[in-house]
Structure formats: structure tokens, C-alpha cells
XYZ file of C-alpha atoms in Angstrom:
595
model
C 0.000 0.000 0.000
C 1.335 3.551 -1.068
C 2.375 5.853 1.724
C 0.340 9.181 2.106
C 1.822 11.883 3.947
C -0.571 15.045 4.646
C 0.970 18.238 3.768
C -0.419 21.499 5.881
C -1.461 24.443 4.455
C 1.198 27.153 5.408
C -0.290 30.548 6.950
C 2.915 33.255 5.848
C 3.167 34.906 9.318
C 2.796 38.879 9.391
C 5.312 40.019 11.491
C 4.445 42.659 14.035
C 5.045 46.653 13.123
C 7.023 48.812 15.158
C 5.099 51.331 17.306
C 7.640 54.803 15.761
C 7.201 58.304 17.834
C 9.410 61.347 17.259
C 10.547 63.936 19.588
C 10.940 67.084 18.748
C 12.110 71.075 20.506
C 13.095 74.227 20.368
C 14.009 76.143 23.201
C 13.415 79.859 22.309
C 10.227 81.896 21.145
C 10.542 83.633 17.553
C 9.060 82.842 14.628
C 12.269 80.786 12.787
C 12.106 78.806 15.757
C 8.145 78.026 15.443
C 8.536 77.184 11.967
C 11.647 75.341 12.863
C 9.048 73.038 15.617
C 6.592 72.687 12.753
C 8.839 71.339 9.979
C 10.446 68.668 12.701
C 6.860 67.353 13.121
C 6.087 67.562 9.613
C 9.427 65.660 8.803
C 9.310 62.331 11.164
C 5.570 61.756 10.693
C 5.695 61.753 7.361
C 9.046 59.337 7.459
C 7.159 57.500 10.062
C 4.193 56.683 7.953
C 5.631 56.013 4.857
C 7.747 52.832 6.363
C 5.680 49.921 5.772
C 7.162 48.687 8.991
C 6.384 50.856 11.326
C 3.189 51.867 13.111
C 2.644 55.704 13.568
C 2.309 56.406 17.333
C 2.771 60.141 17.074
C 5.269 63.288 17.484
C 6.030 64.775 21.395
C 7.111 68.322 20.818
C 7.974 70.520 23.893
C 7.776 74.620 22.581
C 10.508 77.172 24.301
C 11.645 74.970 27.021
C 15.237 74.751 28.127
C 16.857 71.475 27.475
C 18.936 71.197 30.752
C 16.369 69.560 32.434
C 13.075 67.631 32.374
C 10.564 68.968 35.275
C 8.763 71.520 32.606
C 8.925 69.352 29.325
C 5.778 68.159 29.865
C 5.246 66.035 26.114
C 8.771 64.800 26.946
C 7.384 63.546 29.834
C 4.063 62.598 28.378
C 6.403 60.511 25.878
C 8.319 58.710 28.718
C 4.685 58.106 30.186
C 3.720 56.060 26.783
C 6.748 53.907 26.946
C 6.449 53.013 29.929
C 2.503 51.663 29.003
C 3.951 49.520 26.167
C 3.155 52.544 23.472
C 6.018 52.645 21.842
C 8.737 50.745 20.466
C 10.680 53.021 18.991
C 11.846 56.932 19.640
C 13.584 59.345 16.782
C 14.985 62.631 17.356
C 16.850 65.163 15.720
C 20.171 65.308 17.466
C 21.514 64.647 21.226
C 20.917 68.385 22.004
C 17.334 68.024 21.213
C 16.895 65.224 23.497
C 18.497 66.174 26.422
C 21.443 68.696 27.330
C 22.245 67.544 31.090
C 24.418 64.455 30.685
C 23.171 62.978 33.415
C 19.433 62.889 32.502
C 20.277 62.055 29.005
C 21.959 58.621 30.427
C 19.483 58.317 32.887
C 16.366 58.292 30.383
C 18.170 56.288 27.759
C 18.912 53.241 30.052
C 15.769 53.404 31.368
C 14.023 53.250 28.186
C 16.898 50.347 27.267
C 15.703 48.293 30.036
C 11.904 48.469 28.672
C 13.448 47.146 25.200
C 12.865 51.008 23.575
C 15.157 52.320 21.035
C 15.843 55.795 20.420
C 17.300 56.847 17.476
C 19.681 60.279 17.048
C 19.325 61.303 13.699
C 22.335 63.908 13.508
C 24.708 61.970 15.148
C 23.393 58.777 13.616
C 23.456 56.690 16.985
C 21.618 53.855 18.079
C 21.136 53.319 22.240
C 20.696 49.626 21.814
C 23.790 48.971 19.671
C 26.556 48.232 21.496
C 29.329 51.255 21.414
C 25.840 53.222 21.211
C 25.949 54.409 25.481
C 29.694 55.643 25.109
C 29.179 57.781 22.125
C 26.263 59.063 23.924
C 28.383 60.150 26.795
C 30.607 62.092 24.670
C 28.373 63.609 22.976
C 26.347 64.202 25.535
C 29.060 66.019 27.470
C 29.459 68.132 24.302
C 26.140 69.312 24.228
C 25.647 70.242 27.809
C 28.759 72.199 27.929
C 27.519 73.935 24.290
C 24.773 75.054 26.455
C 27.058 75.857 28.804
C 28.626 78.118 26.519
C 25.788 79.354 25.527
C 24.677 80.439 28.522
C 27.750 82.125 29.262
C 27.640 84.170 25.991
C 23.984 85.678 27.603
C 25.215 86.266 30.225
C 28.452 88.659 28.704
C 25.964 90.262 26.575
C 23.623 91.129 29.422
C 26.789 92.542 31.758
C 27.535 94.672 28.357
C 23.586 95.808 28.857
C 24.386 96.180 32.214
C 27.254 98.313 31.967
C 25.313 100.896 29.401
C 22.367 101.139 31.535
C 20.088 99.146 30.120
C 17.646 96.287 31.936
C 17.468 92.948 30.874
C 13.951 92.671 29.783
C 10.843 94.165 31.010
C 10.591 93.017 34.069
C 7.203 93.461 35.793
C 7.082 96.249 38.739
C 3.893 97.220 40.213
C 3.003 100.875 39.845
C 4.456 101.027 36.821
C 3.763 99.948 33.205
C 6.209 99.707 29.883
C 5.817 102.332 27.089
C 7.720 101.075 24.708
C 11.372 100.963 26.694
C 10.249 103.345 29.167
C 8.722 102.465 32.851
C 5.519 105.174 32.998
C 3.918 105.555 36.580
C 0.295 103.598 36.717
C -1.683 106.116 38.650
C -3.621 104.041 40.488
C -1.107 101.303 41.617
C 1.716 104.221 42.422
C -1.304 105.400 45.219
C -1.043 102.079 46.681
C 3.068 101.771 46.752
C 2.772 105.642 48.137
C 0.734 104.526 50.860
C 2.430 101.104 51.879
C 5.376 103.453 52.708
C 3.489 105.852 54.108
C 2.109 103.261 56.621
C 5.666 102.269 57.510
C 6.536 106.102 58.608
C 3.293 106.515 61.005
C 4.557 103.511 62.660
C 2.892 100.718 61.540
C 4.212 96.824 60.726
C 3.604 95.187 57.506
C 1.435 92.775 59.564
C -0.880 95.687 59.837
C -0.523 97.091 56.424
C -1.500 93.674 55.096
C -4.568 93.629 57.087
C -5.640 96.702 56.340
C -5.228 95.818 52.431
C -7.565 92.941 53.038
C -10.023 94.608 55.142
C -10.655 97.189 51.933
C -10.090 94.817 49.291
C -7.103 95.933 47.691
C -5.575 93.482 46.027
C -1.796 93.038 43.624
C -1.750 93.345 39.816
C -2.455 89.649 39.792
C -5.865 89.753 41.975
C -3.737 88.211 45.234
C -4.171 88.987 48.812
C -1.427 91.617 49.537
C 0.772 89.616 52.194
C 3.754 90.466 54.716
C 6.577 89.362 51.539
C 4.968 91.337 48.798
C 4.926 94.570 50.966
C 8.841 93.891 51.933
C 9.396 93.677 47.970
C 8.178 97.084 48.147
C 9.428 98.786 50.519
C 12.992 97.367 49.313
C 12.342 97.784 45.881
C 15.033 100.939 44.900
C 12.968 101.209 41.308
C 10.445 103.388 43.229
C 12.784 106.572 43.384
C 13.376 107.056 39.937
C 16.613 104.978 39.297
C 17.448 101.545 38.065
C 19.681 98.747 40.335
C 20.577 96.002 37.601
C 21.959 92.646 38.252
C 19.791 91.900 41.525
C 20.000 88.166 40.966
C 21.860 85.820 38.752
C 21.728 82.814 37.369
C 23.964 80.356 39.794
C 24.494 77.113 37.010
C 22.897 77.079 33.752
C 21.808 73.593 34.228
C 19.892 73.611 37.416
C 18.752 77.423 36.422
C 18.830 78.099 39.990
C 18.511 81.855 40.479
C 20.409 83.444 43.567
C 20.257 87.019 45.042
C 23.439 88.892 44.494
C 24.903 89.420 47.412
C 28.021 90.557 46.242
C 29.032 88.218 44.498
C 29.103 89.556 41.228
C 29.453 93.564 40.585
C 26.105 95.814 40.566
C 25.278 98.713 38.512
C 23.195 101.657 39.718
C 21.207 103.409 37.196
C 19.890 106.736 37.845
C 16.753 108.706 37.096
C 15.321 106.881 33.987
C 12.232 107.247 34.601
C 9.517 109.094 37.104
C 9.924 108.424 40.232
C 7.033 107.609 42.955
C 9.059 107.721 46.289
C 12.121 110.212 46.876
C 15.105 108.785 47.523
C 15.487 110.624 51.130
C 12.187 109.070 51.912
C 13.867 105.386 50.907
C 16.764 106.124 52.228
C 14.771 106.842 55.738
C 12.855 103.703 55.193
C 15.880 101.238 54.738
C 17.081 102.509 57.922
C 14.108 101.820 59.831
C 14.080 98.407 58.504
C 17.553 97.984 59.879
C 16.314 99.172 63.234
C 13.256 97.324 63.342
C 15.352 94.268 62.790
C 18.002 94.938 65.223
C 14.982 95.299 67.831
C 13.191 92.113 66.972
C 10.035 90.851 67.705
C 9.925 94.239 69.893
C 9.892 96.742 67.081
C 6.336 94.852 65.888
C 4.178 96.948 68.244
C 1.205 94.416 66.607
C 2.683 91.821 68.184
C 1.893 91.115 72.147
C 5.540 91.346 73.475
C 6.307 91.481 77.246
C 9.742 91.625 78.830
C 10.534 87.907 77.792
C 10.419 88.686 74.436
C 13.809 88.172 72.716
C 15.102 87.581 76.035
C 15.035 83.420 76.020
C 17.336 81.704 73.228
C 17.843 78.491 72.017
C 21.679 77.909 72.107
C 21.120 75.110 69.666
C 18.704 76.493 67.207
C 20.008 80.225 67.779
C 16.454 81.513 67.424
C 14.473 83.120 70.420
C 11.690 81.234 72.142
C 8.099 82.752 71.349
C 5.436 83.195 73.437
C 2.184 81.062 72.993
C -1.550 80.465 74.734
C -4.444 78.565 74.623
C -7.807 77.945 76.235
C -8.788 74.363 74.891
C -7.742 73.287 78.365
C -7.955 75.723 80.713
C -5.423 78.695 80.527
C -2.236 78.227 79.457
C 0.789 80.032 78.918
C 4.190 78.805 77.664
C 7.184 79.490 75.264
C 8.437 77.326 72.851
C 11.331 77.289 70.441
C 11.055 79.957 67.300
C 12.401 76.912 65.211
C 8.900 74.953 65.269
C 7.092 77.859 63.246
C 10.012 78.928 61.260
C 10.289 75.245 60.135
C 13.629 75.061 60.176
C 15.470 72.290 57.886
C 16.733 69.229 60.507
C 15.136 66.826 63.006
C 13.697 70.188 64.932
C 15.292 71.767 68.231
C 17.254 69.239 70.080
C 15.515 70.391 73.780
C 12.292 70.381 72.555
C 9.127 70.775 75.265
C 8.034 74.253 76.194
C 8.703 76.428 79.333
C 5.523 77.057 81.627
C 5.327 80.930 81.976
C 4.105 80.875 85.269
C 6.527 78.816 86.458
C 9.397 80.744 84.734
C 8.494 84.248 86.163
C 8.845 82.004 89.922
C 12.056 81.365 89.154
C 13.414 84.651 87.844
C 11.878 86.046 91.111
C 14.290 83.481 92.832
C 17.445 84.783 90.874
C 16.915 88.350 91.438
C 16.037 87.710 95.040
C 11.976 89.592 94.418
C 9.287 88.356 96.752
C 7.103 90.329 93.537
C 8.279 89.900 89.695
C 9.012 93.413 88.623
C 9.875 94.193 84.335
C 12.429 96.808 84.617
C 14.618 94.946 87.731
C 14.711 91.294 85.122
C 15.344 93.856 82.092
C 18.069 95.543 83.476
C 19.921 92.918 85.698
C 19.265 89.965 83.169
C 20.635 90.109 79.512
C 19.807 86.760 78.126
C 17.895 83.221 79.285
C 19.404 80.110 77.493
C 17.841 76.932 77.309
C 20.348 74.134 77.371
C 18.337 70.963 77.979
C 14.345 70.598 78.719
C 13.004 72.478 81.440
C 16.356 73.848 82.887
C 17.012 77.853 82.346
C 20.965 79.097 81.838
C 20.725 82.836 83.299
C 23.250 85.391 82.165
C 23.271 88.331 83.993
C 24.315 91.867 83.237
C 26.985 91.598 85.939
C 28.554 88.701 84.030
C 27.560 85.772 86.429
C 25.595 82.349 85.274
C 23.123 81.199 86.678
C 21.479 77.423 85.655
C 18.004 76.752 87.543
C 15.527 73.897 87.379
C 12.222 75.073 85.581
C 9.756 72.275 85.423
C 6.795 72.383 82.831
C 3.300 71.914 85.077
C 1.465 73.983 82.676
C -1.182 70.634 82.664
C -1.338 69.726 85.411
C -1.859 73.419 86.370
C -4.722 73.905 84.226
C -6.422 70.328 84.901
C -8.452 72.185 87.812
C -11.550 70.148 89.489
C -14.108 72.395 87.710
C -12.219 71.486 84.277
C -11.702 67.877 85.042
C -15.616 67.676 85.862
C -16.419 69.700 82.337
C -14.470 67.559 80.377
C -15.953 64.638 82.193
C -19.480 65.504 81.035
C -18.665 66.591 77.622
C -16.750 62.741 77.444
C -19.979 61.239 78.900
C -22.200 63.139 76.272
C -19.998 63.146 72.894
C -17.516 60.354 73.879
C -13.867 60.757 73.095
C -12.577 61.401 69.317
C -10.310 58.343 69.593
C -8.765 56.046 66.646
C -11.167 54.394 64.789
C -14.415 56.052 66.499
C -17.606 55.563 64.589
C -20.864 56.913 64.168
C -22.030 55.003 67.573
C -19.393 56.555 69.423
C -20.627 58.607 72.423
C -24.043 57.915 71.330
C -25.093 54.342 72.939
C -25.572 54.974 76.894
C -26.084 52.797 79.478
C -29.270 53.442 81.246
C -28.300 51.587 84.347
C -25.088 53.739 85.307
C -25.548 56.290 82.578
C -21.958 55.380 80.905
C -21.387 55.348 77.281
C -20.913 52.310 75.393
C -17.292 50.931 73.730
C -16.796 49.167 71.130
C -15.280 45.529 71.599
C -13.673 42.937 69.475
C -14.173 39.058 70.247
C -14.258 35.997 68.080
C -17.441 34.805 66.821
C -18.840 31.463 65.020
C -21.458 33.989 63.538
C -19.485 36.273 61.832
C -17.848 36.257 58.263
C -14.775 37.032 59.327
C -14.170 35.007 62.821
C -14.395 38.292 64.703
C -17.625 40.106 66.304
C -17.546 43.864 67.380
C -19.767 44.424 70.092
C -20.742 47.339 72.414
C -20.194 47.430 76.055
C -20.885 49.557 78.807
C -17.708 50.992 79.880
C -18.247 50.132 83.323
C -18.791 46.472 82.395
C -15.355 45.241 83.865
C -16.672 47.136 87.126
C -19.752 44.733 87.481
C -22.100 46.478 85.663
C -25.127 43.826 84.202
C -26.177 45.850 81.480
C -25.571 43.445 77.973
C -23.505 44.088 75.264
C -24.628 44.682 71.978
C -23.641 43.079 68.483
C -22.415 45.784 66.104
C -23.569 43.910 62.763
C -27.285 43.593 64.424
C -27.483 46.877 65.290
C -26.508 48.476 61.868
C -29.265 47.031 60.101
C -31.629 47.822 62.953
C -31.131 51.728 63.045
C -30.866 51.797 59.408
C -34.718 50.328 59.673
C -35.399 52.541 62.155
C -34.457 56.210 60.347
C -35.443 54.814 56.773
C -32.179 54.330 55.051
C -31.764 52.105 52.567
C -28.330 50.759 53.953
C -26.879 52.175 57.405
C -25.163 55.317 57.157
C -22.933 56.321 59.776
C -22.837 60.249 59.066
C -26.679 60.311 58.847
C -26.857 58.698 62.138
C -25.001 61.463 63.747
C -27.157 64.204 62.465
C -30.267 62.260 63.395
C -30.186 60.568 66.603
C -29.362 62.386 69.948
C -28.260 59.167 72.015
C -29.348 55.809 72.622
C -30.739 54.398 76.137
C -29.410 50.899 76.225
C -32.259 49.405 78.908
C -32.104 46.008 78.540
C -30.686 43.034 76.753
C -33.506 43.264 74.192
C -34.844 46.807 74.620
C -33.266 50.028 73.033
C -34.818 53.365 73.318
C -33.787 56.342 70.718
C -33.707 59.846 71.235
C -33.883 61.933 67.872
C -32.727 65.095 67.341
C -36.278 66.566 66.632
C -36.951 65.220 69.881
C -38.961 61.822 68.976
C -38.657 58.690 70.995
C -38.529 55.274 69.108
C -38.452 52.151 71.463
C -36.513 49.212 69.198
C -36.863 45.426 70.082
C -33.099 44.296 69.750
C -32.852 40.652 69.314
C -29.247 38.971 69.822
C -28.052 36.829 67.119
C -28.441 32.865 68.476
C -25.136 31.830 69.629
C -23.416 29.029 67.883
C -20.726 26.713 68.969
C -18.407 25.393 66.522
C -18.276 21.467 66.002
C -15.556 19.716 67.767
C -13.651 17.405 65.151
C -12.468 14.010 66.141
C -9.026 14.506 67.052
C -10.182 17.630 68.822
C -12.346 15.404 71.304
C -9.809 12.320 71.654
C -7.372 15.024 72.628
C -10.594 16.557 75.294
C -11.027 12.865 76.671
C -7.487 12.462 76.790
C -6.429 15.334 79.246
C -9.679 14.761 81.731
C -8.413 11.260 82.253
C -4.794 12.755 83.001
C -7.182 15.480 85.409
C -8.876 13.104 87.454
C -6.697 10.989 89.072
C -8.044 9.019 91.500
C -6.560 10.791 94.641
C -8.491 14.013 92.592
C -11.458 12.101 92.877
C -11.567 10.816 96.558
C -10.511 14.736 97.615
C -13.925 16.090 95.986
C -15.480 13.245 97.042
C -14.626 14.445 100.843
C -15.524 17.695 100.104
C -18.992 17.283 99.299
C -19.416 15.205 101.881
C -18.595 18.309 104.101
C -20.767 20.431 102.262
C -23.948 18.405 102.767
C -22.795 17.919 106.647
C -22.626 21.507 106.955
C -25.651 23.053 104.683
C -27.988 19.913 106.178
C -31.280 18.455 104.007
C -31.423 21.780 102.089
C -27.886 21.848 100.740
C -29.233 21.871 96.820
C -31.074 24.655 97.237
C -28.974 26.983 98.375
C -26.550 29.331 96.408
């Protein structure tokens, strides 16, 4: 017989395309550079489209943005998003420069796309990151194009110092009370009132703190719309523009790759500009103003007469933090008085002050009375006989005295136990009894449920249960239940479903609750009686879930059988035998009966 061998049809296999984007930028704003963004996306999508092997997945294209970095490139990052998603497969780009001019993120976003199996492409320099010699080239050129910005950057920055040196601004920077004609800063009537008065405020006196409040009280707001606040008012008052004359290079750029900007402090040389345009404040009037600001900040927290200072103030340092303690109160508990270290609200960079705790006033103005030898505390004997407190370690004050001696006294802290008076202790007790305490994981029967026998709230309790879907039960129990009181507890996942009947929800709701019911008289193991808010009574039936024993398996009982023989021995069993035997002797005929 012949042999017959089948011979399957062959399906050609289409081999997958390659999901192609392009990236494309330009970091300046002019017209060559917009048609410059255009023609790159014009370019790679139609190269893109036209390869039959390739599968268009679109062009990123980032408009003025800086190279150097990544954090405002947002389609660059968009594009990173994508790959990360499984969108693309493969990335083309003009040139190195286009991609990235920081070495480091260049490398950084290259591997990273490497490791997801992502190829990008540089067009210009014609390299490939997967290929082998690919990440060294990239390196090298890399370097080269982040010191060309380098460069570039540099070159700016000699042409603006030539500016500079002629007079002229970089720019048009923005100034309130003042507007650009053409290259010339004109006075905006309206706005120059406002910077005439925020000085004027400063001469009669008063502290930016008050200023600013006064803004907000009439409604005067900045060029942008924004509440006028305590830094926008220094800005002001600092700002040498308002007397006519121009102070260029205030800031400068620290590193053209970060960007960072830095106030000149010297560091580079300044050049003073004068009278180019109208002024709105005379320069004697600055002048006067700068001077005050000096004083006011040689003085401290004393020079802010809005501030509530007393002879303390500026008077305690931290030694550690080298900031002054400030002076706090508060009247959630009682009142209380203490000082605390200026670091906490200046959020200072670090683990916080190293002494930490506060100093009880009270108990501080005790024992300055005991260094100056004063049966009464008097201002002007601590001011002139103390010149600084230090604070070494908690609750101990270093004293340095005018007359050069050092003095180190105990001060404990008993500002709470000060304040936790009888008549507070028995408000807070009531408030407890009626809201409950705002405690971890409090719910919408917290402080509600009440015992009606002792007039306690309720807790909730965890146990294990047969009943419940997870093994454990949450009950409610009076809180005086480990105290003997009878009243039962109450099963959580009963009573849900039985207030949610009650009130006419559709599935308990623990914020509704609140706002409806007043409190909940617990008054006996099946009874509930609830107090709305409207003043209604409902009395509820509760009825505890059956309780249900788990079955014992058979190992589970051998094991039971096993230990009660071990138990009862027979010496255990002629000992209870003699007791009872006692018992009956002693309680007579009626010894069953009795309890």
C-alpha cells in the first residue's frame, strides 16, 4: 500500500510593526524657531508613515523649554509616560541636544528606556542606544552638548553685563506701579497710590502685619488679583525702582543647568542706574525707610508693636537652634501660657530643636523672682539685671546676667497639670460622657449608645465569633462592664441594620446617624430606646443573634477525653469526694437549694 503523507497548508506569518514616535524642541520663542518646531513634526511623521514597517504612534514636541532639564517638558514627559505603558517601540529625534542637554538625565532616560526594550534613534549623530558602542558615544556627545549650552549660557550672560554696563535692563521686568511704554517704565496712577501709601504706613509707625490687614479689610488686592501679604509689601518697601533709578543685576543665574537663580549678594558687581524714569518715592524718603528696617530688625520681635511682646520677648534663646523662644496660649484646656522654640514655626530644615518641650510661663516668672532675690516679679529689675535666658536641655534655664555671672536653675513644665483644675476635670468629664472621646477608629455610635443603668457610654469591643464572616464580632459594652455592671452588650452587625430600619435608610449610614439621633438608652438586653434630634422617641426590640458553637472534630475530642483522664486521678477524685461530703454535713437536708 502507497504511503500518504498530509501536507499542511502554510499561513505566511505577518510580522508585528514597530510602534515609531518622534521627539521634537526648540528652546526659544521667535518665529524661525516656530517654523523650525513645525517642519520637525512635519518631517518624522511623514518618514514615520511612509515605512511599511512601522506603526505611527505620534510626534512629542515641547515649545521654548530649556533642554537642561526635564521637570517643565511636559510632552517629553508625556512621551516617557507612553513607553512606559507599552506605546512605543521606537523613539527618533533630531540630534543629542534636542533630546536632552544635562548628561546625566540624558543617560538616565536612555537606560531606562533600554531596560523596557525602547530604542531611540539620534538622527544627527546617527546613533543607536541599543547597539553596542551606542551608550559611550552618547556620553561624549552628551558632554558636548551640555557644555555647548554651557557656553551658551555664558555668551547671555556677557551680553547682558555689556547691557548692564550701558544702563540698560534685561527685559521688562514686571514692577507694580508702573507699566512699559515702549522701553520706558511710565507711573500707573492708580497702583503708584497704593506703593505711596504702603510706605506711608511704615513712617506713622505701623508693621507690615498691619498694612497687610488693612489691604484685606478694603479689598485691595496686587496686579495679579492676590491677597497683599507680609513678603509682597517687603518687595516694596525694598524695591530701589520706586525713586526714579534703576539697580541692575539683583540676581543671577547660579548654574545654567539647574537654572537656579540666587540674590546677588556681592558676588558679582552691581550697577546703579539713575533717574530713567519718574519716580514715585524720593530717595530721602527710601533712604529713611531702609534705615528703619535695619532698626526694626536689630529690635526684633519688639519693634512689631502688633505683636503682644512682654519683657521675655527676645530675652530666652535656644543655644542650639540660635532663634528666640516665642510666646504662645491657649484655652482648649484651661489657661495656658508657655514658650516654645522659634524653630517649630520657622520650620527650620533638621530633626527640629534638640531640647524640645516648652517652658511654663508661670513657672518661669517664679524662678526669675528666685534669681533676682523679688518676693514680687518686677519688668524693669529682670530687664536691666538679666541680659539673656538660654535653654540648654528641657526644662532647665541658663541665666546670664548683666553683671557677668551664670546662673542654671531647674524650671519644670506643670502647665497641665496646672490647668487640669476640678471644675475642668468635671467639664471635660461631662462633655466625654455626652460626645464620647474622638479616639482612633471612632464611629458613628461613638458617644451615642448609653447605658441606662449607670448612665456610661458604650465601647466598642472585638471578640471571636462562630457567627461572623470574618471570625471576629464587634460588640458594644458599657464601659463600666469590667466594674460589674449587668447591662448586655450589643452586636455591632445587628445593630446596623436595625437603626438603618429605624431612620429609613436604605443601607446604614454612619454620618446620617449622627445628624439624626441624639443618644441611645441601652435598657435592657432586648430593649433600646432612641432619642432623635427633633426630639422623637422610638423604642426598638433588639434581638441577639443565636449563639453558635463550633463542632468539635475528632481529634479535637480524643485530645478533650485524653487530658480529663490525666485530670482526674483518683486521689483528685476521693478529695472532691470528701468535700462534698462536708458540704452536705454543713448546709444539712437543704444543701441543693442553696446558692
Amino acid at each position: 500500500m502507497p504511503k500518504i503523507s498530509r501536507i499542511e497548508s502554510i499561513v505566511p506569518a505577518i510580522k508585528p510593526l514597530k510602534k515609531v514616535a518622534a521627539y521634537a524642541r526648540v528652546s526659544m520663542q521667535s518665529e524661525r524657531m516656530m517654523h523650525s518646531l513645525s517642519a520637525q513634526i512635519s518631517y518624522y511623521s511623514k518618514i514615520i508613515q511612509k515605512n511599511p514597517d512601522w506603526e505611527y504612534a505620534g510626534v512629542y514636541a515641547d515649545d521654548f523649554i530649556s533642554g537642561t532639564n526635564t521637570v517643565k517638558r511636559d510632552e517629553f514627559k508625556q512621551m516617557l509616560s507612553d513607553c512606559e505603558a507599552g506605546k512605543i517601540d521606537i523613539i527618533l529625534t533630531k540630534s543629542i541636544s534636542r533630546f536632552a542637554r544635562n548628561t546625566v538625565d540624558l543617560l538616565e532616560t536612555v537606560r531606562h528606556l533600554k531596560s523596557l526594550g525602547i530604542e531611540v534613534r539620534f538622527e544627527k549623530e546617527n546613533i543607536n542606544s541599543m547597539s553596542g558602542d551606542g551608550e559611550l558615544m552618547l556620553s561624549i556627545l552628551a558632554s558636548f552638548a551640555q557644555e555647548e549650552s554651557r557656553s551658551i549660557s555664558e555668551n547671555i550672560r556677557w551680553a547682558t553685563k555689556n547691557r548692564f554696563e550701558q544702563g540698560i535692563p534685561n527685559g521688562k521686568f514686571r514692577i507694580f506701579g508702573y507699566r512699559w511704554d515702549e522701553d520706558q517704565l511710565v507711573v500707573e496712577p492708580e497702583e503708584a497710590e497704593i506703593v505711596k501709601r504702603i510706605f506711608q504706613n511704615f513712617l506713622d509707625g505701623k508693621s507690615r502685619l498691619e498694612t497687610e490687614k488693612e489691604f484685606a479689610a478694603e479689598g485691595i488686592t496686587t496686579a495679579n488679583g492676590c491677597r497683599w501679604v507680609d513678603s509682597n509689601i517687603k518687595v516694596v518697601l525694598t524695591n530701589i525702582t520706586y525713586t526714579g533709578n534703576l539697580l541692575l543685576q539683583k540676581e543671577f543665574i547660579e548654574d545654567p543647568i539647574t537654572k537656579r537663580r540666587k540674590k546677588n549678594r556681592g558676588e558679582l558687581p552691581q550697577y546703579f542706574v539713575e533717574n530713567t524714569h519718574e519716580p514715585i518715592i524720593d530717595m530721602e524718603t527710601f533712604q529713611y525707610v531702609q534705615d528703619e528696617i535695619a532698626r526694626r530688625k536689630e529690635l526684633g520681635a519688639l519693634a512689631n508693636k502688633s505683636l503682644n511682646t512682654c519683657c521675655f520677648t527676645g530675652k530666652i534663646k535656644c543655644p542650639h537652634c540660635g532663634v528666640s523662644y516665642m510666646h504662645n496660649r491657649r484655652n482648649d484646656r484651661g489657661y495656658m501660657e508657655y514658650w516654645n522654640c522659634g524653630s517649630k514655626k520657622k520650620k527650620k530644615v533638621g530633626d527640629g530643636c534638640p531640647v524640645g518641650g516648652t517652658i511654663n510661663h508661670q513657672n518661669m516668672v517664679k524662678v526669675c523672682m528666685e534669681v533676682l532675690g523679688l518676693t514680687e516679679f518686677d519688668e524693669d529689675a529682670f530687664l536691666e539685671q538679666v541680659d539673656v535666658i538660654y535653654v540648654p536641655k528641657r526644662y532647665v534655664l541658663e541665666f546670664h546676667m548683666a553683671d557677668g555671672r551664670v546662673i542654671t536653675k531647674d524650671c519644670p513644665n506643670t502647665g497641665h497639670k496646672d490647668c487640669w483644675t476640678a471644675e475642668y476635670r468635671a467639664k471635660a468629664s461631662a462633655k466625654r460622657k455626652k460626645n464620647g472621646t474622638k479616639c482612633i477608629g471612632a464611629s458613628g455610635f461613638t458617644g451615642k449608645i448609653k447605658c441606662k443603668n449607670c448612665g456610661c457610654n458604650f465601647r466598642k469591643a472585638t471578640q471571636p465569633s462562630a457567627t461572623a464572616k470574618d471570625g471576629k464580632a464587634y460588640y458594644w459594652r458599657c464601659a463600666e462592664h469590667s466594674n460589674g455592671c449587668k447591662t448586655a452588650g450589643l452586636r455591632e452587625d445587628v445593630l446596623k441594620p436595625l437603626f438603618a430600619d429605624a431612620l429609613g435608610m436604605a443601607e446604614f449610614d454612619d454620618t446620617l446617624f449622627r445628624k439624626k439621633v441624639d443618644f441611645v438608652w441601652v435598657l435592657s438586653e432586648t430593649e433600646l430606646e432612641m432619642h432623635l434630634m427633633d426630639g422623637t422617641v422610638q423604642t426598638l426590640n433588639y434581638e441577639p443573634p443565636a449563639r453558635k458553637c463550633l463542632p468539635r472534630t475528632e481529634e479535637q475530642k480524643e485530645h478533650m477525653r485524653k487530658v480529663m483522664k490525666s485530670i482526674w486521678t483518683p486521689e483528685r477524685k476521693a478529695e472532691m469526694s470528701e468535700r462534698m461530703k462536708q458540704m452536705r454535713k454543713e448546709r444539712g437536708e437543704n444543701w441543693r437549694k442553696e446558692k
